[in-house]
Amino acid sequence: MHERLSPLEPIYHPGSHGNFEHGVDVILSETRPGSILQLAAWPGEEKRLMSGIYKVTGLALPDGAGGGVSNGAKAAFGFAPGKFTVVDEAEGLASAFTGVITPSIGTLTDLSHGRTAIRIAGPKAEWVLAKFFAIDFALPAFPLGAGRSTNHHDIFAQIQRSGADQFDIYVFRSFARSFWKALCHASEEVGYEVH
């Protein structure tokens, strides 16, 4: 497998930036998972789809809109009724679902080449994200593992809380550079580091 080129390459500048004299409050990075999938259940088939996700990934999704789970290597979350994003560090996850998510249950779309995954972490991550999205990012309103689907201007984003003060944001590759620049700019005030 050849390594996918990042749309962020020309503007990805590792190191400390902004107002970091008193420390860095936000860490930004691109995570580059091998697989990013979207699964959608037909009406009434949500439970079978969730059970298929468990069978393939070992991730047991909680009931309820926006529920999710993350174990470091794999993550899954609901972002709309009957719709789920499933992510794996490894490539080839889509083929693992062959025969599990059948046409009678729903659909699977491989978005691995169409999305960019950006991670924001640190004590001010919620504060920076609140500048972009009208969402309550605080615990318990946005619990660990949970996902939300939203947008900033015309940039559609799916966000999962992957740690106590860490969020993974999935955006269309074509908007990744623009969103990254905006995220860096919004983080300057608190000091940020790019890993």
Tab-separated table of C-alpha atoms in Angstrom:
chain	number	residue	atom	x	y	z
A	1	MET	CA	0.000	0.000	0.000
A	2	HIS	CA	1.293	3.457	-0.842
A	3	GLU	CA	0.974	6.112	1.824
A	4	ARG	CA	-1.804	8.575	1.197
A	5	LEU	CA	-0.693	12.165	0.801
A	6	SER	CA	-2.107	14.589	3.318
A	7	PRO	CA	-3.962	17.666	2.056
A	8	LEU	CA	-2.418	19.472	5.062
A	9	GLU	CA	1.209	18.839	4.014
A	10	PRO	CA	2.006	22.389	2.750
A	11	ILE	CA	0.609	24.074	5.892
A	12	TYR	CA	1.438	21.462	8.552
A	13	HIS	CA	4.138	23.073	10.703
A	14	PRO	CA	5.246	20.988	13.723
A	15	GLY	CA	6.306	22.943	16.809
A	16	SER	CA	4.853	25.529	19.182
A	17	HIS	CA	2.844	28.466	17.862
A	18	GLY	CA	0.835	31.438	19.063
A	19	ASN	CA	0.903	32.654	22.633
A	20	PHE	CA	2.821	29.734	24.185
A	21	GLU	CA	5.087	31.709	26.556
A	22	HIS	CA	3.050	30.454	29.527
A	23	GLY	CA	2.628	26.929	28.167
A	24	VAL	CA	0.715	25.133	25.446
A	25	ASP	CA	-3.007	24.599	26.065
A	26	VAL	CA	-3.894	22.869	22.798
A	27	ILE	CA	-2.188	20.174	20.743
A	28	LEU	CA	-3.212	19.771	17.103
A	29	SER	CA	-2.367	16.793	14.918
A	30	GLU	CA	-3.518	14.836	11.904
A	31	THR	CA	-4.194	11.220	12.891
A	32	ARG	CA	-4.359	9.577	9.421
A	33	PRO	CA	-6.435	6.458	10.210
A	34	GLY	CA	-6.265	3.686	7.617
A	35	SER	CA	-10.047	3.262	7.410
A	36	ILE	CA	-12.925	5.723	7.788
A	37	LEU	CA	-16.330	4.176	7.058
A	38	GLN	CA	-19.891	5.375	7.150
A	39	LEU	CA	-22.583	2.780	7.846
A	40	ALA	CA	-26.297	3.440	7.549
A	41	ALA	CA	-29.084	1.112	8.659
A	42	TRP	CA	-32.434	0.796	6.939
A	43	PRO	CA	-35.329	1.773	9.257
A	44	GLY	CA	-35.768	-0.926	11.908
A	45	GLU	CA	-32.332	-2.485	11.232
A	46	GLU	CA	-30.259	-0.287	13.594
A	47	LYS	CA	-29.732	-3.058	16.170
A	48	ARG	CA	-28.554	-5.526	13.516
A	49	LEU	CA	-26.149	-2.911	12.126
A	50	MET	CA	-24.767	-2.146	15.602
A	51	SER	CA	-24.342	-5.860	16.208
A	52	GLY	CA	-22.459	-6.120	12.882
A	53	ILE	CA	-20.143	-3.300	13.991
A	54	TYR	CA	-19.494	-5.206	17.230
A	55	LYS	CA	-18.853	-8.464	15.361
A	56	VAL	CA	-16.226	-6.853	13.083
A	57	THR	CA	-14.572	-4.332	15.426
A	58	GLY	CA	-15.327	-5.545	18.950
A	59	LEU	CA	-16.762	-2.090	19.708
A	60	ALA	CA	-20.061	-2.241	21.611
A	61	LEU	CA	-22.010	0.900	20.759
A	62	PRO	CA	-24.296	2.297	23.454
A	63	ASP	CA	-27.936	2.909	22.603
A	64	GLY	CA	-29.028	6.468	21.969
A	65	ALA	CA	-28.255	9.151	19.441
A	66	GLY	CA	-24.634	10.219	19.290
A	67	GLY	CA	-23.416	7.354	21.466
A	68	GLY	CA	-19.988	6.001	20.699
A	69	VAL	CA	-16.888	4.201	21.866
A	70	SER	CA	-13.166	4.550	21.220
A	71	ASN	CA	-10.353	2.184	22.220
A	72	GLY	CA	-7.373	3.961	20.696
A	73	ALA	CA	-6.969	1.815	17.568
A	74	LYS	CA	-10.666	1.717	16.617
A	75	ALA	CA	-13.599	4.038	17.179
A	76	ALA	CA	-17.297	4.161	16.297
A	77	PHE	CA	-20.049	6.670	16.932
A	78	GLY	CA	-23.565	7.475	15.824
A	79	PHE	CA	-23.912	10.851	14.125
A	80	ALA	CA	-27.549	10.683	12.978
A	81	PRO	CA	-30.418	8.223	13.515
A	82	GLY	CA	-29.235	4.849	12.165
A	83	LYS	CA	-25.957	6.318	10.833
A	84	PHE	CA	-22.511	5.547	12.183
A	85	THR	CA	-18.894	6.479	11.543
A	86	VAL	CA	-16.414	3.639	12.129
A	87	VAL	CA	-12.665	4.329	12.150
A	88	ASP	CA	-9.679	1.985	12.320
A	89	GLU	CA	-5.946	2.697	12.427
A	90	ALA	CA	-5.533	-0.208	9.980
A	91	GLU	CA	-6.486	-0.167	6.310
A	92	GLY	CA	-8.997	-2.575	4.780
A	93	LEU	CA	-11.765	-2.387	7.378
A	94	ALA	CA	-14.428	-2.113	4.651
A	95	SER	CA	-13.665	-5.615	3.362
A	96	ALA	CA	-14.025	-7.020	6.901
A	97	PHE	CA	-17.701	-5.988	6.774
A	98	THR	CA	-18.348	-8.025	3.599
A	99	GLY	CA	-21.128	-10.498	4.355
A	100	VAL	CA	-21.761	-8.880	7.765
A	101	ILE	CA	-23.576	-5.712	6.687
A	102	THR	CA	-25.786	-7.195	3.999
A	103	PRO	CA	-28.047	-5.169	1.676
A	104	SER	CA	-31.021	-6.156	3.876
A	105	ILE	CA	-29.425	-4.397	6.881
A	106	GLY	CA	-28.083	-1.211	5.315
A	107	THR	CA	-25.226	0.360	3.405
A	108	LEU	CA	-21.500	0.840	3.879
A	109	THR	CA	-19.504	3.661	2.300
A	110	ASP	CA	-15.709	3.750	2.470
A	111	LEU	CA	-14.696	7.371	3.099
A	112	SER	CA	-11.021	6.626	3.821
A	113	HIS	CA	-9.809	8.669	0.840
A	114	GLY	CA	-12.446	11.364	1.220
A	115	ARG	CA	-11.956	12.494	4.808
A	116	THR	CA	-9.133	14.019	6.843
A	117	ALA	CA	-8.921	13.272	10.571
A	118	ILE	CA	-7.745	16.105	12.829
A	119	ARG	CA	-7.177	15.714	16.575
A	120	ILE	CA	-7.363	18.554	19.063
A	121	ALA	CA	-6.294	17.839	22.631
A	122	GLY	CA	-5.438	19.762	25.764
A	123	PRO	CA	-7.071	21.741	28.552
A	124	LYS	CA	-8.415	24.395	26.152
A	125	ALA	CA	-9.650	22.006	23.404
A	126	GLU	CA	-13.326	22.473	24.367
A	127	TRP	CA	-12.853	26.255	24.486
A	128	VAL	CA	-11.297	26.388	20.993
A	129	LEU	CA	-13.970	24.104	19.478
A	130	ALA	CA	-16.738	26.226	21.026
A	131	LYS	CA	-15.501	29.108	18.846
A	132	PHE	CA	-16.517	27.071	15.771
A	133	PHE	CA	-19.535	24.993	16.713
A	134	ALA	CA	-22.722	25.743	18.666
A	135	ILE	CA	-22.341	22.555	20.720
A	136	ASP	CA	-21.869	22.051	24.455
A	137	PHE	CA	-18.472	20.327	24.493
A	138	ALA	CA	-18.339	19.970	28.282
A	139	LEU	CA	-18.738	16.665	30.083
A	140	PRO	CA	-21.374	15.252	30.661
A	141	ALA	CA	-23.200	16.996	27.765
A	142	PHE	CA	-20.644	15.487	25.352
A	143	PRO	CA	-19.567	12.194	27.002
A	144	LEU	CA	-16.451	10.178	26.265
A	145	GLY	CA	-16.823	8.272	22.977
A	146	ALA	CA	-19.862	10.276	21.870
A	147	GLY	CA	-20.098	11.819	18.413
A	148	ARG	CA	-21.776	14.859	16.902
A	149	SER	CA	-22.402	15.934	13.345
A	150	THR	CA	-22.295	19.667	12.678
A	151	ASN	CA	-20.775	22.307	10.428
A	152	HIS	CA	-18.755	25.491	10.554
A	153	HIS	CA	-19.853	27.787	7.724
A	154	ASP	CA	-19.846	25.322	4.797
A	155	ILE	CA	-17.459	22.823	6.367
A	156	PHE	CA	-19.291	19.664	7.431
A	157	ALA	CA	-17.638	18.012	10.435
A	158	GLN	CA	-18.115	14.860	12.471
A	159	ILE	CA	-16.628	15.128	15.945
A	160	GLN	CA	-15.934	12.394	18.497
A	161	ARG	CA	-14.677	12.887	22.051
A	162	SER	CA	-11.793	10.389	22.071
A	163	GLY	CA	-10.374	11.389	25.461
A	164	ALA	CA	-11.171	13.467	28.538
A	165	ASP	CA	-9.807	16.582	26.800
A	166	GLN	CA	-9.390	15.224	23.277
A	167	PHE	CA	-11.597	15.341	20.170
A	168	ASP	CA	-11.212	13.792	16.712
A	169	ILE	CA	-12.719	15.835	13.884
A	170	TYR	CA	-13.448	14.328	10.463
A	171	VAL	CA	-13.789	16.796	7.585
A	172	PHE	CA	-13.918	16.461	3.799
A	173	ARG	CA	-10.392	16.377	2.361
A	174	SER	CA	-11.241	19.314	0.103
A	175	PHE	CA	-11.977	21.490	3.169
A	176	ALA	CA	-9.166	20.142	5.369
A	177	ARG	CA	-6.615	22.850	4.629
A	178	SER	CA	-9.066	25.683	5.189
A	179	PHE	CA	-10.369	24.148	8.427
A	180	TRP	CA	-6.818	23.442	9.686
A	181	LYS	CA	-5.810	27.083	9.114
A	182	ALA	CA	-8.898	28.291	10.985
A	183	LEU	CA	-8.224	25.867	13.858
A	184	CYS	CA	-4.610	27.034	14.158
A	185	HIS	CA	-5.724	30.666	14.117
A	186	ALA	CA	-8.369	30.008	16.791
A	187	SER	CA	-5.751	28.290	18.976
A	188	GLU	CA	-3.150	31.099	18.815
A	189	GLU	CA	-4.646	32.875	21.805
A	190	VAL	CA	-3.970	29.949	24.182
A	191	GLY	CA	-0.764	28.685	22.588
A	192	TYR	CA	-0.765	25.476	20.541
A	193	GLU	CA	1.589	22.806	19.438
A	194	VAL	CA	1.443	20.834	16.201
A	195	HIS	CA	2.614	17.211	16.562
